[in-house]
Short mmCIF file of C-alpha atoms in Angstrom, two decimals:
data_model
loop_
_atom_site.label_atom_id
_atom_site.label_comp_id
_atom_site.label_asym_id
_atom_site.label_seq_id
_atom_site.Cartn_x
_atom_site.Cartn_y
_atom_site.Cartn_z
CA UNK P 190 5.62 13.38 13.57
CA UNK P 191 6.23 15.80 16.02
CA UNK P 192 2.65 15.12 18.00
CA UNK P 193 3.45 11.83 18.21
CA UNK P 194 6.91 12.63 19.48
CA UNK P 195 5.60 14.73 22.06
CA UNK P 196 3.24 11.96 23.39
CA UNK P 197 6.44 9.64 23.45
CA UNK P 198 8.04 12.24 25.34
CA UNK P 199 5.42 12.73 27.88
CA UNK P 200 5.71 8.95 28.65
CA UNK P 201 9.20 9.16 29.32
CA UNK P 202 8.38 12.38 31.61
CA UNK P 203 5.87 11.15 33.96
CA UNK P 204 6.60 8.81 36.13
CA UNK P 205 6.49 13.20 48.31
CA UNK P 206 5.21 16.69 50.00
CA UNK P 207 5.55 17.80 53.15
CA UNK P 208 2.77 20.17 52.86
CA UNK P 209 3.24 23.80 54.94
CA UNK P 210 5.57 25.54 56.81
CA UNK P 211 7.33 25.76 59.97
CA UNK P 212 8.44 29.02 61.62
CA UNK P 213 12.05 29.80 61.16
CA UNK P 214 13.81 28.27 64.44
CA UNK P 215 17.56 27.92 65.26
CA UNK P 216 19.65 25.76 63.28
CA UNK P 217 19.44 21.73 64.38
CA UNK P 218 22.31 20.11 63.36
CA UNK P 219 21.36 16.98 60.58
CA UNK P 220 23.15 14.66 63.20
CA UNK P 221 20.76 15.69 65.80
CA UNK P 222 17.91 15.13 64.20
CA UNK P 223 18.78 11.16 62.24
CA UNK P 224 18.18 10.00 66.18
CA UNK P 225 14.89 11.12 66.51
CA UNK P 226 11.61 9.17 65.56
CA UNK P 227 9.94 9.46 61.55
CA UNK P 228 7.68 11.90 61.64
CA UNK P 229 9.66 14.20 64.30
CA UNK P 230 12.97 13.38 62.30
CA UNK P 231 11.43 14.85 59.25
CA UNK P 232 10.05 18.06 60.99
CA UNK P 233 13.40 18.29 62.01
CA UNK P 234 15.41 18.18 59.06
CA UNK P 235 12.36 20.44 57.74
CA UNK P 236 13.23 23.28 60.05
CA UNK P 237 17.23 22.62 59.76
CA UNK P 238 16.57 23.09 55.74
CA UNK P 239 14.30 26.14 56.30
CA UNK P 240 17.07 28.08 58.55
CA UNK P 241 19.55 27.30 55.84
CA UNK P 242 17.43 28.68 53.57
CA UNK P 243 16.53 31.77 55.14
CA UNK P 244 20.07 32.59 55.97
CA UNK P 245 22.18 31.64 52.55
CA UNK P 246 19.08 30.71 50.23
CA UNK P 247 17.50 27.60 48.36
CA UNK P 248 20.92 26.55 46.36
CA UNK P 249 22.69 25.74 49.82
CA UNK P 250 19.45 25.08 51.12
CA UNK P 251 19.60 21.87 48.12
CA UNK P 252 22.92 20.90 49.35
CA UNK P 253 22.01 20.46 52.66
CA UNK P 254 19.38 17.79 51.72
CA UNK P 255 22.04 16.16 49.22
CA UNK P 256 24.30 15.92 52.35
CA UNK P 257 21.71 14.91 54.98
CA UNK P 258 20.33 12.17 52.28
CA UNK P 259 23.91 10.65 51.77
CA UNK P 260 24.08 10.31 55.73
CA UNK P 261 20.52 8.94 56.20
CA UNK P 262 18.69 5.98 53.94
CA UNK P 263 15.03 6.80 55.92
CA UNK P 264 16.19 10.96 54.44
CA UNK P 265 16.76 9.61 51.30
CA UNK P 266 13.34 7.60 50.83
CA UNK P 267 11.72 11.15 51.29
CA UNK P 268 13.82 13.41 49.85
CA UNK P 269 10.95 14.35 47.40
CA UNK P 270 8.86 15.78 49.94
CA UNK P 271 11.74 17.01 51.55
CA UNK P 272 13.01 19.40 48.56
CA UNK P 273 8.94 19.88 47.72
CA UNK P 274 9.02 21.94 51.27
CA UNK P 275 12.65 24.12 50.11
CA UNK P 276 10.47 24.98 46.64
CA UNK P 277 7.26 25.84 49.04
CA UNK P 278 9.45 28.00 51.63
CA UNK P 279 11.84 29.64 48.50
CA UNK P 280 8.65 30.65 47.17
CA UNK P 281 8.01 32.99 50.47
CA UNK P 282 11.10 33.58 50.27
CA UNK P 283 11.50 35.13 47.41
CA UNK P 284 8.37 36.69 46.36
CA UNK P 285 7.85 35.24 42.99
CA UNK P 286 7.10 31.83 41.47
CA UNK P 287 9.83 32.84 38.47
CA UNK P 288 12.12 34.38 40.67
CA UNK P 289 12.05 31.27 43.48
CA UNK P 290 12.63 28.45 40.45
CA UNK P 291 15.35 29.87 39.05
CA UNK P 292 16.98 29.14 42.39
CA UNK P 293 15.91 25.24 42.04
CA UNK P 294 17.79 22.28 40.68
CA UNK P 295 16.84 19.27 38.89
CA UNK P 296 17.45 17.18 41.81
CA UNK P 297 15.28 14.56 43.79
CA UNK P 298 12.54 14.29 41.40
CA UNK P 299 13.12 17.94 40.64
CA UNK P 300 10.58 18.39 43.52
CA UNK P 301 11.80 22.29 44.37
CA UNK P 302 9.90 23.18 41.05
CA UNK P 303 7.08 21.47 42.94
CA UNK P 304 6.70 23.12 45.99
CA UNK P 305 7.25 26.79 44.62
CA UNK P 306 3.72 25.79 42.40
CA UNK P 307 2.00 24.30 45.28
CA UNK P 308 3.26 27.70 47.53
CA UNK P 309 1.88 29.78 44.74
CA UNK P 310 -1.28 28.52 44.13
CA UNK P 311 -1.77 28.30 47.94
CA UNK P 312 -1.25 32.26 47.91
CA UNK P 313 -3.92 32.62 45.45
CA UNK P 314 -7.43 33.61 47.51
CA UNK P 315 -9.52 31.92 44.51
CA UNK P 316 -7.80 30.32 41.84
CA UNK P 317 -9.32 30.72 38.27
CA UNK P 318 -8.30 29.00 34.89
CA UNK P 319 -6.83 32.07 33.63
CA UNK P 320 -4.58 32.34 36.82
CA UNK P 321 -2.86 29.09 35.33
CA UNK P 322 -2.31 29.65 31.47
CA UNK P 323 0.70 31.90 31.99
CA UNK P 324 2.54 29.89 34.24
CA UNK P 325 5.10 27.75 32.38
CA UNK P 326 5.73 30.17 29.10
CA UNK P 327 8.14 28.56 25.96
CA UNK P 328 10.46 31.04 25.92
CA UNK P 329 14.33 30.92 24.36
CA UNK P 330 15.32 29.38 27.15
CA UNK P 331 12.62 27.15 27.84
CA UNK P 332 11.58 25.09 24.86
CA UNK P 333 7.87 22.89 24.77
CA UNK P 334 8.81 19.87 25.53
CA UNK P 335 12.01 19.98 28.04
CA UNK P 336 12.03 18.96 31.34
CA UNK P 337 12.20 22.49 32.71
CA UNK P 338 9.00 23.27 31.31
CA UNK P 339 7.82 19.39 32.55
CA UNK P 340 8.67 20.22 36.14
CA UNK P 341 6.60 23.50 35.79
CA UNK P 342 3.09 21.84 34.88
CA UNK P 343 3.65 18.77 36.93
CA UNK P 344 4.22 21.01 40.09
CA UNK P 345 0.88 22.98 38.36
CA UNK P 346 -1.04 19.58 39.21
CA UNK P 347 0.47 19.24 42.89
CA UNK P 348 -0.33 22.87 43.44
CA UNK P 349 -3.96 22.52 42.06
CA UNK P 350 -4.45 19.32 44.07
CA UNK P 351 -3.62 21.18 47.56
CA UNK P 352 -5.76 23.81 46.31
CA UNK P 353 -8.66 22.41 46.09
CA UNK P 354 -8.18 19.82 48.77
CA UNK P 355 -7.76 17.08 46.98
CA UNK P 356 -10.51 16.71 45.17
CA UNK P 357 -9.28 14.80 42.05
CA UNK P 358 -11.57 15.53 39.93
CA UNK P 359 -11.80 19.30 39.88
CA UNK P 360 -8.20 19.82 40.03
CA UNK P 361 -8.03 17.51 36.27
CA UNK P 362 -10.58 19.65 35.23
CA UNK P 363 -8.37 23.14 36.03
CA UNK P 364 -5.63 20.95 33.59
CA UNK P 365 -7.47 20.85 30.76
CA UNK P 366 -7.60 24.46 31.13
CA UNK P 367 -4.21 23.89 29.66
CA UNK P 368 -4.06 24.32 25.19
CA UNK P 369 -1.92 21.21 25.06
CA UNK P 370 -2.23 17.91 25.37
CA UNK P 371 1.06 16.80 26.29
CA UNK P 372 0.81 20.21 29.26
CA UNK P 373 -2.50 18.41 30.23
CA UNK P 374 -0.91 15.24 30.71
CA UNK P 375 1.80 16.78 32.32
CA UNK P 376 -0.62 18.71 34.66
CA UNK P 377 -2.44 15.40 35.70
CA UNK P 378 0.71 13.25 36.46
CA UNK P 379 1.20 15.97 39.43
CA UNK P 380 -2.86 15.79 40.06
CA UNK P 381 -2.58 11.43 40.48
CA UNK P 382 1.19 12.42 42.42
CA UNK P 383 -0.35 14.26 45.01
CA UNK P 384 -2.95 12.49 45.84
CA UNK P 385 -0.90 9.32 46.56
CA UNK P 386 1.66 10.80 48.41
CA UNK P 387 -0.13 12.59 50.56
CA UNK P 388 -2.45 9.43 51.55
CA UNK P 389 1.24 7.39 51.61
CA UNK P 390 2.47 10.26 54.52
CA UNK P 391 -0.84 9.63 56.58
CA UNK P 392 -0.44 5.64 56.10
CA UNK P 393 3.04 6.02 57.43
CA UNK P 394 2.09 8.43 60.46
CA UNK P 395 -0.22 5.91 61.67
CA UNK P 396 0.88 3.90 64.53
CA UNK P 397 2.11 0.44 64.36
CA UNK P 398 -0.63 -1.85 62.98
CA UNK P 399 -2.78 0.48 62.21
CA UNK P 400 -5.83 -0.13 59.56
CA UNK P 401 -5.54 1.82 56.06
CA UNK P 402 -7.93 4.14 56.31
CA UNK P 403 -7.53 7.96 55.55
CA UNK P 404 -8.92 11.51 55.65
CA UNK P 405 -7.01 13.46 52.78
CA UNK P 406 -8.10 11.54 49.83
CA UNK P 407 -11.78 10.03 48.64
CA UNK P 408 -9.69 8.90 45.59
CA UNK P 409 -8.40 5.67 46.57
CA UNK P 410 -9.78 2.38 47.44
CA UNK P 411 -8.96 -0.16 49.22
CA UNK P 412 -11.47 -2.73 48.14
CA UNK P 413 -10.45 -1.52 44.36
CA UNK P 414 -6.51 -1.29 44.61
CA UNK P 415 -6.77 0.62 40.52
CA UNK P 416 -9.37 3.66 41.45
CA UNK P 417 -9.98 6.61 39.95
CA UNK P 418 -7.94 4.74 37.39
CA UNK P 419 -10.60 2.20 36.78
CA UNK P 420 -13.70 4.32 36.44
CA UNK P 421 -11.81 7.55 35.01
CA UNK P 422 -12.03 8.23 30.93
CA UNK P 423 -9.80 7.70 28.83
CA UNK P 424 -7.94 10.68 28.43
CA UNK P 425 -6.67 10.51 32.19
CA UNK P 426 -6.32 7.11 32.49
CA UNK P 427 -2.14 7.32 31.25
CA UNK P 428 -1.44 9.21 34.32
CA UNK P 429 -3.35 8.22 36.23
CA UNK P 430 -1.92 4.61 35.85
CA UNK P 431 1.63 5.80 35.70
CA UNK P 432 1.19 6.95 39.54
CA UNK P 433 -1.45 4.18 40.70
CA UNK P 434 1.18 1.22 41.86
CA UNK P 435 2.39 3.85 44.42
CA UNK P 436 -0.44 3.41 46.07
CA UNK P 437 -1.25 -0.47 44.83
CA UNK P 438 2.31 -1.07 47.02
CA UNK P 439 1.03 0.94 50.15
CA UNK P 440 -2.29 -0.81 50.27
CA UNK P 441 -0.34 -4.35 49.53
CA UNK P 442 2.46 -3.60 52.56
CA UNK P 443 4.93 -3.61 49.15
CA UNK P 444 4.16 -7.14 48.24
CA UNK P 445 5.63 -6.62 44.67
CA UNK P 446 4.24 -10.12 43.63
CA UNK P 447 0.93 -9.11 44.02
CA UNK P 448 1.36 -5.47 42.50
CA UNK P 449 2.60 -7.42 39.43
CA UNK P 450 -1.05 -9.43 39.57
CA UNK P 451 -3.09 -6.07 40.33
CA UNK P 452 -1.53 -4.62 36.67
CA UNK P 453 -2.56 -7.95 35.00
CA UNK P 454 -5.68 -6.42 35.95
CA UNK P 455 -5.33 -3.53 33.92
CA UNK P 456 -7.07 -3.53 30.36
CA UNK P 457 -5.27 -3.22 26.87
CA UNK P 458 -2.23 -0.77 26.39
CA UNK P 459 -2.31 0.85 30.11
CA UNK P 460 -1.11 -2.34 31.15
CA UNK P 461 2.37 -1.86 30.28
CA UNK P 462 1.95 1.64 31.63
CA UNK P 463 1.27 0.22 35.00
CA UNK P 464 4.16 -2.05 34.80
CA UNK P 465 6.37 0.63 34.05
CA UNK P 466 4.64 2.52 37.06
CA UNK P 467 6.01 -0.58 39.16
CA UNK P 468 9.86 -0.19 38.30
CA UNK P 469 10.27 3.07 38.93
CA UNK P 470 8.28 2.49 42.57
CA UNK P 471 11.02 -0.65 42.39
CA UNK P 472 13.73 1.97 41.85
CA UNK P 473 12.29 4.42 44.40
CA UNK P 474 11.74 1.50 47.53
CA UNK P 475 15.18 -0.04 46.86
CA UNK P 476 16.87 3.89 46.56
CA UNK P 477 18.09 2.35 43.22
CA UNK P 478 20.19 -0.33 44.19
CA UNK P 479 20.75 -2.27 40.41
CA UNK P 480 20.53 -5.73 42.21
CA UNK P 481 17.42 -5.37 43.99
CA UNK P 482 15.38 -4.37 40.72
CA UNK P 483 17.26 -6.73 38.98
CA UNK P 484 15.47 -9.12 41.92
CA UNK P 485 12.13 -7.49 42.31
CA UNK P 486 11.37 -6.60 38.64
CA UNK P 487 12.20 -10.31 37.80
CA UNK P 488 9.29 -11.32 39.92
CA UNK P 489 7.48 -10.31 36.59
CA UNK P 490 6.73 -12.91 33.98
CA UNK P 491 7.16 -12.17 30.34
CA UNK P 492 6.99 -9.08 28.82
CA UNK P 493 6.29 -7.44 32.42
CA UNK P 494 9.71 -8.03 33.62
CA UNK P 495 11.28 -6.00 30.18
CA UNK P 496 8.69 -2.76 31.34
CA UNK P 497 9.15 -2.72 34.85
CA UNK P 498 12.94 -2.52 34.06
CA UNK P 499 12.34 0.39 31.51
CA UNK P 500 10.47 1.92 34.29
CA UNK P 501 12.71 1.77 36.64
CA UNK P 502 15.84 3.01 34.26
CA UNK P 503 14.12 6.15 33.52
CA UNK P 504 13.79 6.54 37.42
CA UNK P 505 17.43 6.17 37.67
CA UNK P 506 17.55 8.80 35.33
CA UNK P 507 14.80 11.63 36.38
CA UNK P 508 15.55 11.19 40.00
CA UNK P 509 18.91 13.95 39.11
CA UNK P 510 17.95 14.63 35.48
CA UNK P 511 21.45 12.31 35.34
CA UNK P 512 21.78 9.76 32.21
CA UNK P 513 24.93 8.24 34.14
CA UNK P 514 22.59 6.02 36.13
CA UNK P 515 20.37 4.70 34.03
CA UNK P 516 23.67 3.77 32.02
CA UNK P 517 24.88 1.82 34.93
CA UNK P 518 21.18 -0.13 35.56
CA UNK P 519 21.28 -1.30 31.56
CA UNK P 520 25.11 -2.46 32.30
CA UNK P 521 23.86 -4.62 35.26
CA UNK P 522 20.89 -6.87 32.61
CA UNK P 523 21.37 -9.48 30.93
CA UNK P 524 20.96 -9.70 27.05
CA UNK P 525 17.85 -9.95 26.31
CA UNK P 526 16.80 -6.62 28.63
CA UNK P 527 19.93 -4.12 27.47
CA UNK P 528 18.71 -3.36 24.16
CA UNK P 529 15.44 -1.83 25.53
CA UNK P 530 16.58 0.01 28.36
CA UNK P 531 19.63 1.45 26.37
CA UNK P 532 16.83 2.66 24.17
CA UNK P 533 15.23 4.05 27.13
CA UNK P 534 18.12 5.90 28.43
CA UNK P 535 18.28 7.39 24.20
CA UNK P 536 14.22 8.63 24.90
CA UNK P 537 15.43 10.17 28.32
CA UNK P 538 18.21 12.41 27.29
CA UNK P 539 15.81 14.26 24.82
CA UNK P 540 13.93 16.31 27.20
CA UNK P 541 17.27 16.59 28.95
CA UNK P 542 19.37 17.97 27.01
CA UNK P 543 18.69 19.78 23.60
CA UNK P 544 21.78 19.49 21.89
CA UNK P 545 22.22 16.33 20.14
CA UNK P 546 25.68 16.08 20.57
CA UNK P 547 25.45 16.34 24.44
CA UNK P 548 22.95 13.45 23.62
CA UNK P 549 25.17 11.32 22.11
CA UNK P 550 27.68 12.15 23.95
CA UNK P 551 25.73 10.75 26.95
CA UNK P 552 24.93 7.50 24.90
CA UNK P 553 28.74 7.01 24.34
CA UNK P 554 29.25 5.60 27.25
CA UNK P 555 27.12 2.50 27.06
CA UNK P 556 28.76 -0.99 26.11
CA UNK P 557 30.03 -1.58 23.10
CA UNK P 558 26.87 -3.16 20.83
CA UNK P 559 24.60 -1.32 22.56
CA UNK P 560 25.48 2.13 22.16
CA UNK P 561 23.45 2.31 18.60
CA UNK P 562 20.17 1.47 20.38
CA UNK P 563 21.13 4.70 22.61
CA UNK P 564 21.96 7.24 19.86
CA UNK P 565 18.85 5.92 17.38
CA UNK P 566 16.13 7.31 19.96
CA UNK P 567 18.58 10.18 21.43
CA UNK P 568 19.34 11.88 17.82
CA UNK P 569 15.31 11.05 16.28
CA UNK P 570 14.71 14.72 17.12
#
């Protein structure tokens, strides 16, 4: 019971990077840099989070992006690879991968976690299998299956990825160094990350009307919109399909219609898995705004509508490791789509939070009628 619980769990868990670092400059005001063009507004607010970390360190360093991302939509849509770059410069900052997380927070895709991997690995002059296996211990603090631990071997995968220069399939193969299966899986969903995002950041640093083409990555295809996932085995495929409609949407220019067509594609149960993939990109494009996925996930027919909305709830939830808005999504559906993703929000606050009463507490606040659907998923275990 509790193996299959765990693979449950790593569903609910797995769902960009600005990769190096700048040298330490005077501070630039957040104002001064939201008038600047994309790419040099980001290296901007790069350097303005860097200086606040170096001078006050990566908590205040975390604010600062939760400030400049209220002020700034265009901040907000990369905040990921935003707080990737505070883990990556804590990381020098602080000597020590342990030492450098304990100064993260679970917010914006818990991406500070990340980057202090990614800056740790990218220290390493050769990096060997047993370099990895101590990495993210169970400890008292830190139990198997929490999110903590979660963060840790997805940032692993991103860090691997970089490493070896994103080469796909060596850095899955440094995973399964891992003695789990629900670590390996954890591992890859930062491996298929990676590699998406960073293709997605060259995409968008092309200029206007340029072709899709890029250097990074050999694992993506235009012409084949579901590669690696549709010539990988088996045991990656999960993953590698619960990343792959980030990059379906970039090749498509977002047409969400035909993202829903490309995961009709998709054979047997990793179909749903892609259309989960799809609501929490849904969630991510529309900076989770309950209308718009009520809108774009309804462009679905069937059954895909009800798993693009569970996607996207437990996006609502893992982008601040916050139940609250996930609860407010399943508020916003109609009947026949509350009972699932009140379920969902019941799977989320598992790996959340491991007292059951904080659990429940947290499914308390759904509507009345729904509120057992919540507390029969968040109480299992």
């Amino acid at each position: 019971m509790r193996g299959q619980w765990s693979a449950r769990l790593l569903v609910v868990l797995l769902g960009l990077v600005w990769v190096g670092g700048l040298q330490a400059s005077e501070p630039t005001p957040p104002e001064t840099c939201r008038t600047q063009p994309f790419e040099t507004k980001m290296e901007c607010y790069q350097r303005h989070l860097e200086t606040v970390l170096q001078a006050e360190g990566a908590e205040p360093a975390l604010t600062a992006l939760e400030q400049i991302t209220a002020q700034d939509p265009e901040a907000l849509r990369e905040a990921h690879p935003l707080v990737h770059h505070i883990g990556q410069r804590a990381f020098a900052h602080y000597g020590t991968a342990p030492l450098a997380m304990s100064h993260c927070r679970d917010v914006f895709w818990s991406g500070c976690y990340h980057g202090v991997l990614q800056a740790f690995l990218s220290s390493l002059s050769q990096v060997e299998p047993q370099h990895i296996l101590p990495l993210c211990p169970i400890s008292e603090t830190v139990s198997a299956y929490s999110f903590q631990r979660y963060n840790c071997l997805h940032g692993l995968g991103h860090g691997l990825t970089i490493q070896f220069r994103y080469d796909v399939l060596k850095s899955l193969a440094f995973c399964d160094a891992l003695p789990g299966s629900w670590d390996r899986e954890s591992c890859y969903g930062g491996v298929f990350m990676e590699n998406i995002v960073t293709f997605q950041q060259a995409q968008r640093a092309q200029p206007a009307g340029g072709h899709h083409h890029h250097d990074v990555t050999s694992f993506l295809n235009p012409q084949d919109l579901l590669y690696p996932c549709s010539v990988l085995t088996e045991k990656y495929l999960r993953a590698c399909y619960l990343m792959q409609t980030s990059a379906v949407l970039t090749f498509l220019n977002y047409d969400f219609a035909q993202a829903f067509v490309q995961c009709a594609r998709v054979e047997g149960e990793h179909q749903t898995t892609c259309y989960r993939s799809l609501g929490r990109d849904i969630s991510g494009y529309t900076l989770r705004d309950a209308a718009r996925v009520n809108e774009l996930c309804r462009l679905g027919q069937g059954d895909q509508i009800q798993q693009c909305f569970i996607g996207a709830v437990k996006d609502f939830i893992l982008t601040d490791a916050n139940p609250d808005p996930g609860l407010a999504l399943c508020r916003s559906l109609d009947g026949p789509f509350k009972k699932d993703c009140y379920a969902t929000v019941g799977e989320m606050v598992v790996p959340l939070y491991d007292d059951k009463n904080k659990r429940a507490q947290a499914c308390r606040k759904g509507e009345d009628g729904y509120v057992d659907a919540c507390l029969a998923n968040a109480t299992a275990f």
